[in-house]
Amino acid sequence: MSASKRMVASRGLLIALIVLISPPLIADTDISIAQTLAMGRAEHDAGQARTTVATKTRERLSRKTRLNFDLRIESALGDTGLGTRDTFAPLSRPWELSSNTRVEIDEATIAWRKRTTHLTLGKQSVAWGVLDGLQVTDRLNPVRLREGVFTETRPERISRWGLRLRTRKAGFDWDAVIQRDTTVSQVPLQGDAIAARAARLRGGLPFAEG
């Protein structure tokens, strides 16, 4: 079976799995699909092929409280790989459906809001300030570095379990975060195929991503 046919088959499997797992009948759920493909040196050789099917579920529990639940299923072909699992804390670690398919919780939170006070409890990612092209202060959450040194300048954050409180008091904005999750940045496994995602490393050439 060609790489393109295997990709279509894996995408169909992922969609079926995500529909079974997600709760679209009881909440507002969006489903998105992302695919990355990088060709190898040999003709018709998919050097890297990865499909991600993700859901975002939002359910309002009361006027002040909301439930957020984001889930992803990732599948990789050949030697593409999905990165390390042992860099995740046990409670945050993705579940393996097979050697090339994983399920991961991106967000599972209960959010409460009253006037200028916001309280979020659960698995979440926290953006802690970003300069143009640099992440000097945005270091609270680990990131995905599955392309090693070829990763984009602003890699995707990995969520952690914890509590976040934001409020405004005495004319100042206060933001406090407590995380006991020991998850660190994800890196490629030995033998995983990598591709240059960052535009600065591709000389402006396009990269196949859908």
XYZ file of N, CA and C in Angstrom:
630
model
N 0.846 -1.197 0.000
C 0.000 0.000 0.000
C 0.877 1.242 0.000
N 0.550 2.211 -0.856
C 1.356 3.422 -0.952
C 1.205 4.258 0.302
N 2.139 5.223 0.473
C 2.100 6.088 1.654
C 0.823 6.903 1.696
N 0.363 7.387 0.523
C -0.848 8.208 0.500
C -2.073 7.404 0.888
N -2.169 6.154 0.422
C -3.314 5.313 0.783
C -3.286 4.959 2.265
N -2.086 4.691 2.783
C -1.984 4.391 4.211
C -2.383 5.601 5.046
N -2.031 6.803 4.572
C -2.402 8.021 5.284
C -3.919 8.191 5.315
N -4.580 7.929 4.179
C -6.051 8.040 4.130
C -6.686 7.029 5.065
N -6.167 5.807 5.070
C -6.716 4.772 5.949
C -6.536 5.126 7.412
N -5.349 5.636 7.757
C -5.105 5.996 9.153
C -5.984 7.167 9.575
N -6.228 8.113 8.659
C -7.097 9.241 8.977
C -8.515 8.759 9.255
N -9.008 7.808 8.446
C -10.349 7.268 8.672
C -10.465 6.590 10.022
N -9.417 5.838 10.404
C -9.405 5.177 11.712
C -9.424 6.189 12.838
N -8.642 7.248 12.711
C -8.582 8.269 13.750
C -9.921 8.972 13.913
N -10.573 9.301 12.804
C -11.872 9.969 12.884
C -12.882 9.081 13.585
N -12.876 7.784 13.244
C -13.810 6.855 13.886
C -13.564 6.780 15.387
N -12.302 6.725 15.791
C -11.976 6.646 17.207
C -12.378 7.911 17.955
N -12.114 9.075 17.343
C -12.400 10.318 18.038
C -13.898 10.540 18.201
N -14.667 10.109 17.228
C -16.118 10.247 17.321
C -16.665 9.366 18.439
N -16.068 8.188 18.609
C -16.514 7.292 19.676
C -16.160 7.834 21.058
N -15.017 8.516 21.148
C -14.542 8.980 22.447
C -15.168 10.312 22.845
N -15.339 11.215 21.887
C -15.808 12.568 22.206
C -17.284 12.562 22.569
N -17.741 13.575 23.353
C -19.133 13.648 23.797
C -19.945 14.707 23.042
N -20.090 14.605 21.713
C -20.768 15.660 20.970
C -22.248 15.791 21.280
N -22.852 14.770 21.871
C -24.286 14.823 22.129
C -24.631 15.605 23.382
N -23.663 15.826 24.269
C -23.971 16.495 25.530
C -23.251 17.821 25.686
N -22.439 18.191 24.696
C -21.679 19.428 24.817
C -21.347 19.964 23.426
N -20.807 21.174 23.404
C -20.386 21.818 22.169
C -18.980 21.319 21.814
N -18.882 20.483 20.782
C -17.621 19.851 20.435
C -17.238 20.163 18.993
N -15.985 20.616 18.799
C -15.426 20.838 17.466
C -14.350 19.798 17.199
N -14.294 19.310 15.960
C -13.295 18.327 15.558
C -12.433 18.932 14.462
N -11.111 18.840 14.605
C -10.196 19.349 13.590
C -9.185 18.270 13.217
N -8.669 18.365 11.990
C -7.707 17.390 11.484
C -6.483 18.140 10.960
N -5.303 17.707 11.366
C -4.052 18.296 10.876
C -3.154 17.176 10.369
N -2.489 17.429 9.264
C -1.618 16.416 8.671
C -0.299 17.045 8.251
N 0.793 16.387 8.583
C 2.108 16.843 8.132
C 2.721 15.760 7.249
N 3.354 16.188 6.188
C 3.950 15.247 5.246
C 5.233 15.837 4.698
N 6.311 15.089 4.795
C 7.592 15.499 4.223
C 8.127 14.335 3.404
N 8.487 14.595 2.153
C 8.941 13.533 1.258
C 10.395 13.185 1.511
N 10.691 11.905 1.394
C 12.059 11.439 1.559
C 12.854 11.595 0.270
N 14.053 11.077 0.266
C 14.927 11.225 -0.902
C 14.455 10.356 -2.065
N 13.963 9.158 -1.742
C 13.507 8.264 -2.800
C 12.147 8.714 -3.329
N 11.880 8.432 -4.604
C 10.612 8.837 -5.209
C 9.453 8.115 -4.532
N 8.374 8.839 -4.272
C 7.169 8.322 -3.616
C 7.439 7.834 -2.187
N 8.519 8.251 -1.620
C 8.849 7.849 -0.251
C 8.415 8.944 0.715
N 7.448 8.639 1.574
C 7.024 9.609 2.592
C 8.009 9.552 3.738
N 8.964 10.475 3.746
C 9.981 10.468 4.785
C 9.388 10.726 6.155
N 8.309 11.507 6.214
C 7.632 11.786 7.476
C 6.150 11.997 7.209
N 5.301 11.296 7.931
C 3.854 11.433 7.752
C 3.178 11.272 9.104
N 2.452 12.294 9.511
C 1.789 12.282 10.816
C 0.404 12.926 10.698
N -0.610 12.301 11.290
C -1.981 12.835 11.286
C -2.446 13.033 12.718
N -3.057 14.184 12.973
C -3.604 14.494 14.291
C -5.079 14.845 14.163
N -5.919 14.136 14.892
C -7.338 14.462 14.979
C -7.604 14.957 16.397
N -8.164 16.165 16.515
C -8.334 16.783 17.836
C -9.776 17.240 18.039
N -10.237 17.149 19.277
C -11.553 17.672 19.638
C -11.398 18.769 20.686
N -12.290 19.740 20.630
C -12.395 20.780 21.647
C -13.837 20.785 22.136
N -14.030 20.440 23.401
C -15.360 20.339 23.982
C -15.551 21.413 25.040
N -16.652 22.139 24.952
C -16.985 23.186 25.911
C -18.407 22.946 26.429
N -18.536 22.857 27.739
C -19.848 22.642 28.355
C -20.019 23.620 29.509
N -21.055 24.438 29.440
C -21.337 25.393 30.515
C -22.115 24.691 31.621
N -21.498 24.605 32.801
C -22.125 23.937 33.936
C -23.058 24.872 34.696
N -22.719 26.141 34.714
C -23.557 27.155 35.351
C -23.197 28.497 34.739
N -23.778 29.565 35.240
C -23.507 30.883 34.689
C -22.046 31.291 34.886
N -21.402 30.751 35.912
C -20.025 31.138 36.223
C -19.007 30.027 36.000
N -19.471 28.824 35.690
C -18.575 27.671 35.623
C -18.683 26.974 34.273
N -17.509 26.595 33.733
C -17.468 25.938 32.434
C -16.490 24.780 32.460
N -16.833 23.710 31.758
C -15.972 22.542 31.616
C -15.305 22.582 30.235
N -13.974 22.408 30.206
C -13.221 22.376 28.954
C -12.505 21.034 28.841
N -12.646 20.387 27.691
C -11.992 19.087 27.502
C -11.502 18.978 26.062
N -10.166 18.979 25.886
C -9.547 18.873 24.564
C -8.768 17.568 24.501
N -9.011 16.832 23.428
C -8.394 15.512 23.268
C -7.769 15.416 21.883
N -6.652 14.713 21.767
C -6.032 14.486 20.465
C -5.673 13.015 20.296
N -5.813 12.535 19.060
C -5.306 11.223 18.682
C -4.314 11.444 17.557
N -3.106 10.912 17.714
C -2.061 11.082 16.711
C -1.643 9.731 16.162
N -1.414 9.717 14.850
C -0.947 8.500 14.197
C 0.210 8.845 13.266
N 1.228 8.006 13.246
C 2.403 8.235 12.404
C 2.655 7.015 11.537
N 3.209 7.256 10.352
C 3.526 6.179 9.428
C 5.024 5.917 9.410
N 5.379 4.672 9.168
C 6.780 4.312 9.004
C 7.625 4.686 10.206
N 8.734 5.361 9.917
C 9.677 5.754 10.969
C 9.460 7.178 11.448
N 8.295 7.761 11.132
C 8.043 9.153 11.522
C 8.180 9.331 13.030
N 7.500 8.490 13.790
C 7.585 8.560 15.246
C 6.709 9.659 15.830
N 6.396 9.527 17.120
C 5.560 10.489 17.832
C 6.279 11.113 19.010
N 7.575 10.901 19.121
C 8.325 11.514 20.206
C 8.293 10.689 21.485
N 8.953 11.207 22.490
C 9.091 10.489 23.758
C 7.780 10.465 24.544
N 7.632 9.423 25.385
C 6.535 9.348 26.349
C 7.060 9.460 27.768
N 8.304 9.020 27.991
C 8.848 9.019 29.350
C 9.186 10.415 29.857
N 9.079 11.435 28.990
C 9.277 12.808 29.444
C 8.007 13.390 30.064
N 6.900 12.642 30.004
C 5.641 13.068 30.607
C 5.513 12.497 32.015
N 4.873 13.258 32.901
C 4.519 12.723 34.212
C 3.508 11.590 34.013
N 3.457 10.609 34.922
C 2.554 9.469 34.730
C 1.102 9.870 34.464
N 0.591 10.882 35.148
C -0.797 11.275 34.962
C -1.027 11.984 33.632
N 0.011 12.558 33.051
C -0.108 13.299 31.794
C 0.314 12.494 30.576
N 0.868 11.331 30.796
C 1.459 10.552 29.704
C 0.413 10.104 28.685
N 0.689 10.269 27.378
C -0.253 9.795 26.349
C -0.447 8.290 26.430
N -1.676 7.841 26.084
C -1.970 6.410 26.048
C -1.601 5.871 24.673
N -0.962 4.723 24.635
C -0.582 4.107 23.372
C -1.646 3.114 22.935
N -2.273 3.379 21.770
C -3.195 2.430 21.169
C -2.441 1.397 20.347
N -1.295 1.817 19.815
C -0.384 0.931 19.098
C 0.978 1.613 19.102
N 1.956 1.016 18.446
C 3.294 1.611 18.442
C 3.326 2.949 17.710
N 2.347 3.198 16.837
C 2.330 4.433 16.060
C 1.060 5.257 16.265
N 0.282 4.958 17.292
C -0.963 5.703 17.549
C -1.093 5.985 19.041
N -1.372 7.246 19.372
C -1.484 7.659 20.770
C -2.710 8.553 20.978
N -3.197 8.542 22.213
C -4.263 9.440 22.646
C -3.715 10.302 23.773
N -3.960 11.611 23.696
C -3.423 12.528 24.703
C -4.470 13.582 25.068
N -4.569 13.890 26.356
C -5.447 14.970 26.818
C -4.684 16.283 26.726
N -5.182 17.211 25.908
C -4.554 18.528 25.799
C -5.063 19.484 26.868
N -6.333 19.347 27.247
C -6.893 20.192 28.293
C -8.046 19.466 28.959
N -8.110 19.535 30.265
C -9.220 18.998 31.043
C -9.371 19.887 32.275
N -10.192 20.912 32.159
C -10.272 21.921 33.216
C -11.710 22.264 33.576
N -11.853 22.742 34.795
C -13.074 23.406 35.246
C -12.700 24.865 35.509
N -13.361 25.761 34.806
C -13.051 27.189 34.908
C -14.194 27.930 35.583
N -13.851 28.736 36.573
C -14.840 29.521 37.322
C -14.487 31.000 37.200
N -15.486 31.831 36.985
C -15.240 33.266 36.794
C -16.281 34.084 37.537
N -15.803 35.120 38.235
C -16.670 36.078 38.899
C -16.026 37.456 38.810
N -16.647 38.317 38.033
C -16.116 39.657 37.791
C -14.688 39.575 37.255
N -13.706 40.080 37.995
C -12.326 40.102 37.493
C -11.495 38.919 37.985
N -12.151 37.957 38.621
C -11.429 36.797 39.155
C -11.706 35.560 38.301
N -10.617 34.899 37.875
C -10.714 33.683 37.067
C -9.939 32.574 37.775
N -10.584 31.431 37.989
C -9.941 30.282 38.614
C -10.074 29.085 37.677
N -8.931 28.482 37.321
C -8.921 27.335 36.405
C -8.188 26.180 37.066
N -8.866 25.033 37.163
C -8.310 23.857 37.825
C -8.296 22.695 36.840
N -7.121 22.040 36.710
C -7.033 20.873 35.841
C -5.820 20.937 34.938
N -5.845 20.160 33.858
C -4.726 20.106 32.926
C -4.852 21.245 31.931
N -3.836 22.104 31.875
C -3.928 23.329 31.090
C -2.539 23.789 30.667
N -2.484 24.591 29.610
C -1.246 25.244 29.211
C -1.362 26.725 29.526
N -0.263 27.312 29.921
C -0.260 28.700 30.370
C 0.709 29.502 29.519
N 0.191 30.521 28.836
C 1.043 31.443 28.080
C 1.511 32.541 29.033
N 2.808 32.658 29.185
C 3.359 33.559 30.192
C 4.163 34.693 29.546
N 3.646 35.230 28.453
C 4.307 36.358 27.795
C 5.290 35.922 26.730
N 5.161 36.488 25.531
C 6.025 36.136 24.410
C 6.496 37.404 23.715
N 7.802 37.534 23.497
C 8.342 38.620 22.685
C 8.326 38.197 21.221
N 8.512 39.125 20.322
C 8.478 38.830 18.902
C 9.606 37.868 18.530
N 9.218 36.618 18.236
C 10.195 35.623 17.822
C 10.984 34.988 18.944
N 10.746 35.391 20.188
C 11.503 34.856 21.317
C 10.561 34.401 22.426
N 11.002 33.398 23.193
C 10.250 32.922 24.348
C 11.128 33.100 25.582
N 11.257 34.336 26.005
C 12.127 34.641 27.135
C 11.437 34.317 28.453
N 10.202 34.768 28.592
C 9.473 34.545 29.848
C 8.475 33.405 29.744
N 8.106 32.985 28.533
C 7.092 31.940 28.341
C 7.723 30.566 28.493
N 8.131 30.254 29.714
C 8.840 29.009 29.981
C 8.130 28.142 31.017
N 6.891 28.462 31.330
C 6.196 27.729 32.382
C 5.829 26.321 31.931
N 5.379 26.180 30.689
C 4.987 24.875 30.180
C 6.075 24.287 29.278
N 6.238 22.966 29.314
C 7.158 22.326 28.366
C 6.588 22.421 26.951
N 7.388 22.085 25.949
C 6.973 22.208 24.552
C 7.324 20.931 23.783
N 6.751 20.819 22.582
C 7.043 19.683 21.707
C 8.248 20.031 20.830
N 9.299 19.259 20.981
C 10.512 19.445 20.185
C 10.785 18.183 19.384
N 9.755 17.645 18.736
C 9.885 16.379 18.024
C 10.750 16.499 16.770
N 11.023 17.737 16.337
C 11.921 17.931 15.198
C 13.328 18.321 15.662
N 13.588 18.210 16.973
C 14.893 18.555 17.504
C 15.227 20.017 17.252
N 16.416 20.291 16.743
C 16.841 21.669 16.488
C 16.118 22.278 15.298
N 15.362 21.470 14.553
C 14.643 21.967 13.381
C 13.213 22.389 13.717
N 12.848 22.395 15.000
C 11.509 22.775 15.430
C 11.261 24.259 15.166
N 9.978 24.623 14.977
C 9.624 26.023 14.757
C 10.075 26.895 15.923
N 10.186 28.209 15.650
C 10.663 29.146 16.672
C 9.764 29.129 17.898
N 8.449 29.037 17.690
C 7.501 28.972 18.806
C 6.833 27.607 18.817
N 7.447 26.632 19.438
C 6.876 25.279 19.438
C 5.589 25.194 20.239
N 4.843 24.141 19.993
C 3.563 23.920 20.670
C 3.785 23.599 22.149
N 2.980 24.220 23.004
C 3.078 23.958 24.442
C 2.447 22.610 24.786
N 2.954 21.986 25.842
C 2.374 20.768 26.403
C 1.731 21.138 27.739
N 0.493 20.760 27.912
C -0.237 21.147 29.129
C 0.210 20.324 30.330
N -0.020 20.900 31.521
C 0.283 20.245 32.791
C -0.918 20.360 33.720
N -0.978 19.472 34.706
C -2.025 19.539 35.724
C -1.652 20.595 36.760
N -2.624 21.424 37.106
C -2.342 22.451 38.092
C -3.521 23.383 38.300
N -3.240 24.495 38.942
C -4.261 25.494 39.284
C -3.750 26.867 38.881
N -4.631 27.679 38.315
C -4.274 29.036 37.925
C -5.321 30.017 38.442
N -4.854 31.082 39.068
C -5.735 32.127 39.593
C -5.326 33.469 39.002
N -6.279 34.122 38.344
C -6.052 35.466 37.798
C -7.089 36.415 38.384
N -6.624 37.572 38.835
C -7.535 38.532 39.435
C -6.954 39.946 39.312
N -7.755 40.915 39.633
C -7.301 42.310 39.628
C -7.581 42.909 40.996
N -6.525 43.345 41.675
C -6.628 43.919 43.007
C -5.718 45.144 43.104
N -6.226 46.187 43.763
C -5.444 47.406 44.023
C -4.861 48.002 42.745
N -5.594 47.872 41.653
C -5.142 48.451 40.395
C -4.105 47.635 39.652
N -3.806 46.420 40.131
C -2.824 45.562 39.478
C -3.481 44.259 39.033
N -2.948 43.676 37.950
C -3.374 42.352 37.497
C -2.461 41.303 38.124
N -3.071 40.326 38.804
C -2.309 39.279 39.470
C -2.568 37.946 38.765
N -1.505 37.188 38.566
C -1.602 35.891 37.879
C -0.713 34.895 38.614
N -1.328 33.882 39.230
C -0.574 32.894 40.012
C -0.882 31.488 39.489
N 0.160 30.666 39.386
C 0.023 29.300 38.869
C 0.736 28.335 39.807
N 0.060 27.220 40.110
C 0.668 26.132 40.882
C 0.596 24.872 40.034
N 1.758 24.260 39.777
C 1.815 23.028 39.004
C 2.713 22.025 39.708
N 2.177 20.824 39.988
C 2.985 19.755 40.577
C 3.289 18.679 39.540
N 2.994 18.956 38.297
C 3.199 18.039 37.181
C 4.669 18.100 36.748
N 5.338 16.959 36.661
C 6.770 16.930 36.359
C 7.072 16.736 34.866
N 6.077 16.892 34.017
C 6.276 16.743 32.573
C 7.317 17.743 32.065
N 8.231 17.286 31.203
C 9.225 18.168 30.578
C 9.041 18.100 29.063
N 9.824 18.882 28.339
C 9.649 18.984 26.893
C 9.830 17.627 26.198
N 9.030 17.418 25.166
C 9.068 16.177 24.392
C 10.099 16.292 23.273
N 10.888 15.267 23.088
C 11.935 15.249 22.060
C 11.757 13.998 21.201
N 12.411 13.936 20.037
C 12.265 12.745 19.188
C 12.943 11.532 19.793
N 12.372 10.363 19.522
C 13.011 9.122 19.910
C 14.135 8.798 18.929
N 15.061 7.977 19.341
C 16.144 7.579 18.452
C 15.569 6.863 17.233
N 15.939 7.324 16.046
C 15.445 6.717 14.823
C 14.230 7.399 14.229
N 13.608 8.332 14.961
C 12.455 9.047 14.425
C 12.868 9.929 13.249
N 11.984 10.020 12.260
C 12.238 10.918 11.125
C 11.893 12.341 11.540
N 12.727 13.285 11.152
C 12.476 14.690 11.474
C 12.519 15.508 10.183
N 11.879 16.671 10.227
C 11.856 17.565 9.071
C 11.931 18.994 9.571
N 12.540 19.850 8.768
C 12.708 21.254 9.163
C 11.372 21.980 9.060
N 10.760 22.285 10.224
C 9.499 23.021 10.240
C 9.731 24.534 10.174
N 10.807 25.003 10.781
C 11.046 26.443 10.861
C 11.402 27.002 9.485
N 10.733 28.091 9.108
C 10.952 28.683 7.788
C 12.398 29.123 7.593
N 13.051 29.564 8.672
C 14.428 30.056 8.556
C 15.378 28.938 8.146
N 14.987 27.677 8.384
C 15.843 26.543 8.051
C 15.520 25.956 6.683
N 14.415 26.403 6.079
C 14.002 25.891 4.769
C 14.295 26.878 3.649
N 14.902 28.005 3.968
C 15.191 28.995 2.952
C 13.948 29.538 2.276
N 12.819 29.528 3.000
C 11.560 30.041 2.452
C 10.801 29.039 1.614
N 11.338 27.811 1.430
C 10.632 26.813 0.637
C 9.417 26.310 1.385
N 8.333 25.933 0.687
C 7.104 25.475 1.360
C 7.291 24.119 1.997
N 6.486 23.859 3.018
C 6.497 22.571 3.700
C 5.086 22.014 3.661
N 4.914 20.768 3.271
C 3.572 20.187 3.108
C 2.929 19.984 4.455
N 1.840 20.700 4.687
C 1.124 20.574 5.959
C -0.325 20.917 5.712
N -1.225 20.054 6.158
C -2.646 20.295 5.904
C -3.452 20.193 7.158
